[in-house]
mmCIF file of C-alpha atoms in Angstrom:
data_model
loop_
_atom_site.group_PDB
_atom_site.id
_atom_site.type_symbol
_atom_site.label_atom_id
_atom_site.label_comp_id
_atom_site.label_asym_id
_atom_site.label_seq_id
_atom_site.Cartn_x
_atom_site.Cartn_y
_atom_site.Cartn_z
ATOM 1 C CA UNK J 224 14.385 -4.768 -0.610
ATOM 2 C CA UNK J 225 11.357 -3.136 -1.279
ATOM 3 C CA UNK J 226 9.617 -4.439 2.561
ATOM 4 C CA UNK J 227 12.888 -3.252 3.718
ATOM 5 C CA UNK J 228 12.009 0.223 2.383
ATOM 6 C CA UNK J 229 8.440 0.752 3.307
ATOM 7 C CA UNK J 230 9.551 0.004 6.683
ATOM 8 C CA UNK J 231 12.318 2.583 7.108
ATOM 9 C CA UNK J 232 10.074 4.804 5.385
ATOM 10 C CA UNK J 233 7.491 4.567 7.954
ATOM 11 C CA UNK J 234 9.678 6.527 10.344
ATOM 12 C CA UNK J 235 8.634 9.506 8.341
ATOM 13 C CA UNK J 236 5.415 8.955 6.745
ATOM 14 C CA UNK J 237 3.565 7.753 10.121
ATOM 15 C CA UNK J 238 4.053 11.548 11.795
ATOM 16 C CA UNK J 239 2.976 13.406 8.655
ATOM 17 C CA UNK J 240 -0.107 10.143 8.298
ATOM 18 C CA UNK J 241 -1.252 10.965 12.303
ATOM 19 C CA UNK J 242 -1.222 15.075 11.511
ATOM 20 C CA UNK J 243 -2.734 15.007 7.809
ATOM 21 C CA UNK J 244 -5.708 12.265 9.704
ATOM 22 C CA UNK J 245 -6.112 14.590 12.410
ATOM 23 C CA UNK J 246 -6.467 17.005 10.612
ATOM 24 C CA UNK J 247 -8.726 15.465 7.962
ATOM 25 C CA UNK J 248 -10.661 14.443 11.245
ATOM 26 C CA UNK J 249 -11.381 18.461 12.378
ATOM 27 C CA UNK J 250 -9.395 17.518 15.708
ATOM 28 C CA UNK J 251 -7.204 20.384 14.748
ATOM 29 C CA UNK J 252 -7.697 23.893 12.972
ATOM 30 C CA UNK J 253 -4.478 23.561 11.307
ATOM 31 C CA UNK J 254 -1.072 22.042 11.348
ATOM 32 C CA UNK J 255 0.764 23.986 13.993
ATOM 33 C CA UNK J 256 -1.798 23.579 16.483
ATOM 34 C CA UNK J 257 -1.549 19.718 15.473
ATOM 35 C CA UNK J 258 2.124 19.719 16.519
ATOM 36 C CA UNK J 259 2.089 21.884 19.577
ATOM 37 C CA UNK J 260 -0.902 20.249 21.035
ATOM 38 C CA UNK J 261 0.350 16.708 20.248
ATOM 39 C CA UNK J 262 3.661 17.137 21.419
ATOM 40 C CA UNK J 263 2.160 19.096 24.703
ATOM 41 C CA UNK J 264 -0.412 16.348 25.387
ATOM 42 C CA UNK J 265 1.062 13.070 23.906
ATOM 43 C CA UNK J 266 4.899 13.718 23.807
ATOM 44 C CA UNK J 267 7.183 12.389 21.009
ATOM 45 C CA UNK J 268 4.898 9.448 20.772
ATOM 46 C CA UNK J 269 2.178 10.963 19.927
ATOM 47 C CA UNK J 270 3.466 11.484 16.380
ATOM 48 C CA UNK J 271 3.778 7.290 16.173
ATOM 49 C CA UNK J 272 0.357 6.064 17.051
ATOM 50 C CA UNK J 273 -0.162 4.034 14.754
ATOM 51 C CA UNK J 274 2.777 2.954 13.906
ATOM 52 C CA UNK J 275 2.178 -1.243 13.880
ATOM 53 C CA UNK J 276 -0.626 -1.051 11.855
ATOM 54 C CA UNK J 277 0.820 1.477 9.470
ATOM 55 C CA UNK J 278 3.915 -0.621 8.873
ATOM 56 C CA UNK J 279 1.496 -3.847 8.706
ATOM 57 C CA UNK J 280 -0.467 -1.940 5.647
ATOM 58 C CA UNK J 281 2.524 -0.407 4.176
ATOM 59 C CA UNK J 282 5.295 -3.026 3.939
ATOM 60 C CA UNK J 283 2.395 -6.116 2.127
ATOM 61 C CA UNK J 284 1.040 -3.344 0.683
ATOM 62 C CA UNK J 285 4.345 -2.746 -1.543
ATOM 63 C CA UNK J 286 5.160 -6.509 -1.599
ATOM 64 C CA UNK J 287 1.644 -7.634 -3.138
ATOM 65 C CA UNK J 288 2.101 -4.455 -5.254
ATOM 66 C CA UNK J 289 5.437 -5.606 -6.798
ATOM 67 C CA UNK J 290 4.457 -9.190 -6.523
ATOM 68 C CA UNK J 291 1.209 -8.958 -8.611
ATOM 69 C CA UNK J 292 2.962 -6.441 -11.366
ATOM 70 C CA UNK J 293 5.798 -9.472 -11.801
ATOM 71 C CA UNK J 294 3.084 -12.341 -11.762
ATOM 72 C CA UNK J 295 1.181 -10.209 -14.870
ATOM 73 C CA UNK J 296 4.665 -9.547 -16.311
ATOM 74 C CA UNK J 297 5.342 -13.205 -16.375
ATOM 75 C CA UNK J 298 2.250 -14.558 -17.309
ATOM 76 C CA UNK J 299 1.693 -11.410 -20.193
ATOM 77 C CA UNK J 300 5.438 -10.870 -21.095
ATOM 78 C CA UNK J 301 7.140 -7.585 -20.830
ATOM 79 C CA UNK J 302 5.153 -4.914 -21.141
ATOM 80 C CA UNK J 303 4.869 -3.615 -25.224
ATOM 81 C CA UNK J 304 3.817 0.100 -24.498
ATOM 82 C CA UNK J 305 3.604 2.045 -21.620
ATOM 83 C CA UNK J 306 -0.271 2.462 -21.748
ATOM 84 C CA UNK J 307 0.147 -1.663 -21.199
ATOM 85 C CA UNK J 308 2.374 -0.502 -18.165
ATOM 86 C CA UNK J 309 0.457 1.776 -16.636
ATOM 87 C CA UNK J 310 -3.051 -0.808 -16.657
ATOM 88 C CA UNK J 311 -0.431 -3.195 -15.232
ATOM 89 C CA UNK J 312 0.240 -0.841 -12.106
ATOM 90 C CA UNK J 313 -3.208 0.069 -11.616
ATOM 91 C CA UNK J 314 -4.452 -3.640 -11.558
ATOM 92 C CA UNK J 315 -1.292 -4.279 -8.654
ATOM 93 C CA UNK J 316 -2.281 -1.590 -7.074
ATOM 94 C CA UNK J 317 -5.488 -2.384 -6.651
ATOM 95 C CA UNK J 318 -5.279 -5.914 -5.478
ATOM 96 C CA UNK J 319 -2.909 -4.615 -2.783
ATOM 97 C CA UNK J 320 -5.602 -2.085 -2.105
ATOM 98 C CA UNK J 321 -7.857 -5.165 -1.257
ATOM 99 C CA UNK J 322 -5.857 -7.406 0.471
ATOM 100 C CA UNK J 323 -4.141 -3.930 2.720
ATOM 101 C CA UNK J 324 -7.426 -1.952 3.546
ATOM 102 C CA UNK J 325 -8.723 -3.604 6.511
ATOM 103 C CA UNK J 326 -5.590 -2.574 8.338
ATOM 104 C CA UNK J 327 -5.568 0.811 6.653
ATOM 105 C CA UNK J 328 -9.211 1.300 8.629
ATOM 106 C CA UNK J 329 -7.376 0.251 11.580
ATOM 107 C CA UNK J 330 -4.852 2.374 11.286
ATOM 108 C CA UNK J 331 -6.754 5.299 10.713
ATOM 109 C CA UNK J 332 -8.990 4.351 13.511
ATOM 110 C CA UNK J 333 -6.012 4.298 15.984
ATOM 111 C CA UNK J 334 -4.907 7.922 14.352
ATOM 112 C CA UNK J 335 -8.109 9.388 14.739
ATOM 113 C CA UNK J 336 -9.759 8.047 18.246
ATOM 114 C CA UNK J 337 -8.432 10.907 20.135
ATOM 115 C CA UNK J 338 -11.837 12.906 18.041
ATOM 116 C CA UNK J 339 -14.027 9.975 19.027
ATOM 117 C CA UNK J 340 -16.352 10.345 22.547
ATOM 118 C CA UNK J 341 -15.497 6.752 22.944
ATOM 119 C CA UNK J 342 -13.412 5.134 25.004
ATOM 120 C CA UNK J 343 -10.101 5.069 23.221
ATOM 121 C CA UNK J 344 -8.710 1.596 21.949
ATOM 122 C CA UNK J 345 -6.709 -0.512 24.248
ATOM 123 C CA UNK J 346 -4.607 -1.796 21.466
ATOM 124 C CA UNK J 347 -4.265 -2.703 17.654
ATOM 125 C CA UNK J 348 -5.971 -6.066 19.177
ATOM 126 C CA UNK J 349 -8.367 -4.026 20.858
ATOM 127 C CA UNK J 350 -9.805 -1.978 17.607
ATOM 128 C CA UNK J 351 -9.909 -5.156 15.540
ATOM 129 C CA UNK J 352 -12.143 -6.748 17.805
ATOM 130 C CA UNK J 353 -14.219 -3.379 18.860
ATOM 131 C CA UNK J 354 -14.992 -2.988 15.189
ATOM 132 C CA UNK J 355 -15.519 -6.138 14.175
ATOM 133 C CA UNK J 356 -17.874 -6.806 17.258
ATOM 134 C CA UNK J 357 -19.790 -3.197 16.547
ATOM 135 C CA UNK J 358 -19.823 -2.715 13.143
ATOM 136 C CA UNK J 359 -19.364 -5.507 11.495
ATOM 137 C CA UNK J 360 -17.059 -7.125 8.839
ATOM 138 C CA UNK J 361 -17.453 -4.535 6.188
ATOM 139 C CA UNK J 362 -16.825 -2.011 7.784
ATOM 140 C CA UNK J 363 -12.695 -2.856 7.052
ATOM 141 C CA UNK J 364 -13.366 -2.089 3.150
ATOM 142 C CA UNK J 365 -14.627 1.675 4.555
ATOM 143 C CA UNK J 366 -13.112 4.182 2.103
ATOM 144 C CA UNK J 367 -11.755 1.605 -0.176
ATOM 145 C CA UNK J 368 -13.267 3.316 -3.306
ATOM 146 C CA UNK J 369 -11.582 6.367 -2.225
ATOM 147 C CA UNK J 370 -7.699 4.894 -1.614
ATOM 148 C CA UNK J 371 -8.262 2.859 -4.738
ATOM 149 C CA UNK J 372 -8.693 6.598 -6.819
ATOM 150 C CA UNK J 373 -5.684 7.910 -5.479
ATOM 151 C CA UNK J 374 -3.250 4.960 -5.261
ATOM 152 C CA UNK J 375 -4.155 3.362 -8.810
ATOM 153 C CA UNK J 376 -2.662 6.202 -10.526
ATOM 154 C CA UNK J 377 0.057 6.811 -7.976
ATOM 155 C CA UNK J 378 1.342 2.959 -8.599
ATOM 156 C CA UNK J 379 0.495 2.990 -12.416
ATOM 157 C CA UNK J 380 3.049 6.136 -12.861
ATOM 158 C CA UNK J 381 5.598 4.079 -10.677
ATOM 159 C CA UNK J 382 5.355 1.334 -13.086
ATOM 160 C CA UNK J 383 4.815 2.782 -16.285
ATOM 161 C CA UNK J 384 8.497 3.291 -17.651
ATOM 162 C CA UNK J 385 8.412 -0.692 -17.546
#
């Protein structure tokens, strides 16, 4: 249920995830201009690149999430306060963060080429390989530190009434 629902939700987060990473990017001075000058240029589409590999990091993202809060819950018991709750969701959260962030660089890097001076990406296939062969390996765990600050918390608060 819960793959189900990071799927359907990507219908509406990818759109608002290409204009807030365009934006981020400097591509556009603010969020009209991101909407008239991607539907002008791009079309209705333009709003989904990105789409695969957002629904790639999303749905395992929310799987390992849930997955790794059960495995502690089973292995710890039920939670006995909520502080105990909360660690629970960060620690989830966290391991998805791992196992999810080289697609979330991908992702971002399919958002955000149209700011780049290089030739655009082919493909989800395409990126993969350009950054792997350019920059190396590590350079999929770019801005990990940063998701982890903002998602920990988000997931603990999700879990912490268990």
């Amino acid at each position: 249920a819960s793959a189900c629902a990071a799927l359907a939700s990507c219908s509406v987060t990818v759109p608002q995830e290409v204009l807030k990473q365009r934006l981020v990017a400097g591509i556009y001075p603010n969020v009209f201009a991101a909407v008239k000058n991607i539907a002008r240029t791009e079309g209705p589409r333009g709003f989904f690149v990105g789409a695969l590999p957002t629904a790639a990091r999303n749905v395992p993202f929310v799987v390992v999430t849930f997955t790794v809060y059960g495995a502690l819950s089973a292995w710890r018991g039920e939670a006995k306060s909520t502080a105990e709750s909360l660690g629970r969701g960060v620690t989830a959260a966290l391991v998805a963060g791992v196992v999810t962030q080289p697609v979330d660089v991908v992702k971002t890097r399919m958002m955000t080429q149209a700011a780049s001076s290089l030739p655009p990406y082919k493909n989800v296939g395409d990126c993969i390989a350009t950054i792997a062969r350019d920059e190396g390996p590590r350079t999929f765990y770019t801005g990990l530190p940063q998701r982890s600050a903002y998602m920990g918390p988000l997931w603990a608060l999700q879990f912490a009434g268990h």
